Short mmCIF file of C-alpha atoms in Angstrom, two decimals:
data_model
loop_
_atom_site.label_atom_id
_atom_site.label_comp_id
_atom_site.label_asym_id
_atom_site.label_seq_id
_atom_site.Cartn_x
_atom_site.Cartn_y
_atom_site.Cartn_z
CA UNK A 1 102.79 86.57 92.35
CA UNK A 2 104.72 88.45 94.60
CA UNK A 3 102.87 91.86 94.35
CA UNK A 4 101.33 94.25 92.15
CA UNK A 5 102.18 97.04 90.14
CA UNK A 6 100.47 100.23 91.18
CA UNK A 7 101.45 102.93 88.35
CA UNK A 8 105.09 102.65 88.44
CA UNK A 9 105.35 101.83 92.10
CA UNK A 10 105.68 97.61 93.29
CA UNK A 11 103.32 97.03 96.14
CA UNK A 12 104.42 94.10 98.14
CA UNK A 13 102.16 91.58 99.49
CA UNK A 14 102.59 93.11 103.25
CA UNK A 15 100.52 96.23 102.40
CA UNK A 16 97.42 94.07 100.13
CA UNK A 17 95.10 93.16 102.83
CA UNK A 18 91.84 92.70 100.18
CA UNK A 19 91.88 90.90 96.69
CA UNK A 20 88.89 90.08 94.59
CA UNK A 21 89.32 88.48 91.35
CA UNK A 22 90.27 92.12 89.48
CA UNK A 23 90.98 94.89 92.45
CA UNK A 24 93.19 94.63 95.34
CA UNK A 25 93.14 96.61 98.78
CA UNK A 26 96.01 98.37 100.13
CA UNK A 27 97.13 100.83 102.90
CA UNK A 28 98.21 104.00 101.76
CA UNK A 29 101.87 105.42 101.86
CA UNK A 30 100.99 108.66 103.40
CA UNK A 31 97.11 108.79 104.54
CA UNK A 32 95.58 111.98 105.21
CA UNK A 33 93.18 111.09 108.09
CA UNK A 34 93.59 113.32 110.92
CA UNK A 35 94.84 111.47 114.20
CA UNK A 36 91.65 110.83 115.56
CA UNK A 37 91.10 108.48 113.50
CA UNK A 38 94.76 106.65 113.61
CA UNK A 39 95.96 107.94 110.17
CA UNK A 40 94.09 105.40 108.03
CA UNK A 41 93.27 105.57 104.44
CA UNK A 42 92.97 103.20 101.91
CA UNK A 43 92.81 102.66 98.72
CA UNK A 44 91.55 99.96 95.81
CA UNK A 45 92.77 99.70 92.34
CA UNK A 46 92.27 97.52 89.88
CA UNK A 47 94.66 94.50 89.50
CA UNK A 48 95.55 95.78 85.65
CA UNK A 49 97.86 98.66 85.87
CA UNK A 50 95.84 101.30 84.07
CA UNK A 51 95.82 104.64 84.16
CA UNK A 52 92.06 106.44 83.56
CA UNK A 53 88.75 104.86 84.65
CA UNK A 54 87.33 104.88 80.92
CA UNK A 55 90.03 102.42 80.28
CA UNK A 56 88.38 99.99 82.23
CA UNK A 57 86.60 97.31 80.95
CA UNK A 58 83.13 96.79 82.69
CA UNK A 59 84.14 93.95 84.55
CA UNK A 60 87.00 95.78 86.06
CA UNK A 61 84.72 98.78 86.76
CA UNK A 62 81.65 96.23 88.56
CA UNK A 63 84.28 94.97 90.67
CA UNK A 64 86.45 97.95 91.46
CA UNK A 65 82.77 99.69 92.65
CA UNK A 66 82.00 96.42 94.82
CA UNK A 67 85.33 95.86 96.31
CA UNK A 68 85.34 99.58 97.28
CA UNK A 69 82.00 99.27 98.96
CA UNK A 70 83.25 95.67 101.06
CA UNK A 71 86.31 97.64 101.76
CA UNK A 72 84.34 100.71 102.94
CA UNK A 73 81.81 98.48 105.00
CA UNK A 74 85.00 97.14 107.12
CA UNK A 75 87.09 100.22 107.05
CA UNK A 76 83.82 102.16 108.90
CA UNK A 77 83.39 99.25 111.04
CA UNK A 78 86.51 98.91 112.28
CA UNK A 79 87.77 102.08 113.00
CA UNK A 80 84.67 103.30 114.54
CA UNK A 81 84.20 105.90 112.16
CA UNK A 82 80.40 107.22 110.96
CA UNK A 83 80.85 107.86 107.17
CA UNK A 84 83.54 107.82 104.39
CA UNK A 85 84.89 109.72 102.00
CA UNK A 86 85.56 107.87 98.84
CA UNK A 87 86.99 109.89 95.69
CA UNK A 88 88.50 109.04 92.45
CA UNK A 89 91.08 111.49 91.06
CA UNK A 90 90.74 110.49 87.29
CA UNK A 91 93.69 112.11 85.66
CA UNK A 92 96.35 114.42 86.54
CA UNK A 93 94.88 117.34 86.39
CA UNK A 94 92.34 115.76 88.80
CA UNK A 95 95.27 115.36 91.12
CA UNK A 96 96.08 111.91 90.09
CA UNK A 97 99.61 111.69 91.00
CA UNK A 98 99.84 107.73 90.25
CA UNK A 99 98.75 106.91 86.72
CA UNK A 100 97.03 103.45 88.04
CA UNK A 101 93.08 104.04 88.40
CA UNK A 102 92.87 104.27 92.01
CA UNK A 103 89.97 105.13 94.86
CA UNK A 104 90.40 106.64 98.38
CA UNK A 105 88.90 105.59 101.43
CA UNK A 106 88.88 107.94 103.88
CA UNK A 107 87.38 106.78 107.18
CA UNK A 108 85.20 109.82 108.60
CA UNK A 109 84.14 111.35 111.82
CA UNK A 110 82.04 114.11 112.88
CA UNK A 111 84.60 117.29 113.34
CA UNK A 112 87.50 115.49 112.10
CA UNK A 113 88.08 118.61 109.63
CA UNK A 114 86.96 122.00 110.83
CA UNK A 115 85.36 122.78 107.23
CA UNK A 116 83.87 119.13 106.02
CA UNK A 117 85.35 119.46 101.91
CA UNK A 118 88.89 120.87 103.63
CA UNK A 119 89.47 117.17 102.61
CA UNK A 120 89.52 117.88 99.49
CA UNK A 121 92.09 120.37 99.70
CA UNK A 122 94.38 117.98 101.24
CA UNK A 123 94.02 115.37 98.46
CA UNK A 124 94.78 118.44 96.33
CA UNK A 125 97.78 119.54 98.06
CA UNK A 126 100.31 117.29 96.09
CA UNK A 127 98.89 118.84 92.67
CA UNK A 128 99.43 122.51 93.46
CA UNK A 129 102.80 121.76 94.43
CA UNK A 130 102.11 121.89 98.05
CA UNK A 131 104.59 119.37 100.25
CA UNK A 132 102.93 118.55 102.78
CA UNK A 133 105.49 117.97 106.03
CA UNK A 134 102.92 116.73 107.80
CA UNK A 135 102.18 113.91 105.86
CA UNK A 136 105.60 111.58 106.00
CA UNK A 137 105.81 108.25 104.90
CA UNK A 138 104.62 105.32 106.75
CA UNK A 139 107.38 102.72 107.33
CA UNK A 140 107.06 98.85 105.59
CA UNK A 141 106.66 97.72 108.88
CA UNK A 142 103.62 100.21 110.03
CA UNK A 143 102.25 99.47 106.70
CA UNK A 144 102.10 95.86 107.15
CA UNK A 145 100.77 96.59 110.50
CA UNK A 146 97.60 98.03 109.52
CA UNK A 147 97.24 95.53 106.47
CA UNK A 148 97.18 92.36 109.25
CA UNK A 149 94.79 94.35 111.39
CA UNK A 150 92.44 94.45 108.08
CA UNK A 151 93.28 91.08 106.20
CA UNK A 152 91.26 88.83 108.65
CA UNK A 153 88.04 90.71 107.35
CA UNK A 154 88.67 89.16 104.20
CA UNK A 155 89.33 85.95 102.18
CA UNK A 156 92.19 86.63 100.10
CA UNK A 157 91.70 85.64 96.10
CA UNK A 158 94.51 85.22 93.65
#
């Protein structure tokens, strides 16, 4: 396979970096980490393209909740960070803005946000209809970048 479907969006095999035998890893198009901590943010979905969590089966659920905690586990370790942030938006009115079950993780550092849940209210942002200029897409290349710093961490499944 040449990539995975995440909602309605193709994900090329540059940007997976994790893959268990139902979830993948990826690098995110426009992370929300402030620059102390290099604009990283990840996320994991399940390989199935499907939209809400209760649609998962509980196989799918087990391993979208361990593959989030090995991605977390390398994510803290090797940016150096002290905690993470990891949040599910389940449904658009959650501020899901890809229909593909998806979690965030959001490397952490003491003052990295002035008010600790302002994170929340940049998830949010894209939901109240707030364009964000300072968020601008990351490039194939810087994608694929930060995907090959991460990949070694892990052996790749198919």
């Amino acid at each position: 396979m040449t990539g995975y479907r995440f909602g309605p969006h193709l994900i090329s095999e540059s940007q997976i970096f994790f893959k268990s035998k139902l979830s993948i890893g990826i690098v995110n198009l426009k992370p929300i980490a402030p620059s102390t901590l290099e604009d990283v943010h990840v996320l994991v979905l399940p390989k199935r393209n499907i939209p809400r969590l209760a649609d998962l089966d509980k196989e799918e659920t087990v391993d979208l909740m361990l593959s989030a905690q090995k991605i977390g586990n390398v994510v803290e370790k090797h940016y150096g960070c002290s905690s993470l942030t990891m949040t599910i938006q389940d449904g658009p009115q959650a501020g899901q803005t890809v229909p593909h079950v998806h979690m965030h993780i959001i490397p952490r550092k003491a003052g990295d946000w002035a008010n600790n849940d302002d994170i929340y209210q940049e998830l949010d942002k894209k939901k109240l209809g707030v364009d964000n200029e300072e968020r601008k897409p990351r490039t194939e290349q810087e994608m694929s970048a930060e995907a090959s710093e991460l990949r070694p961490y892990f052996s790749l499944l198919d």
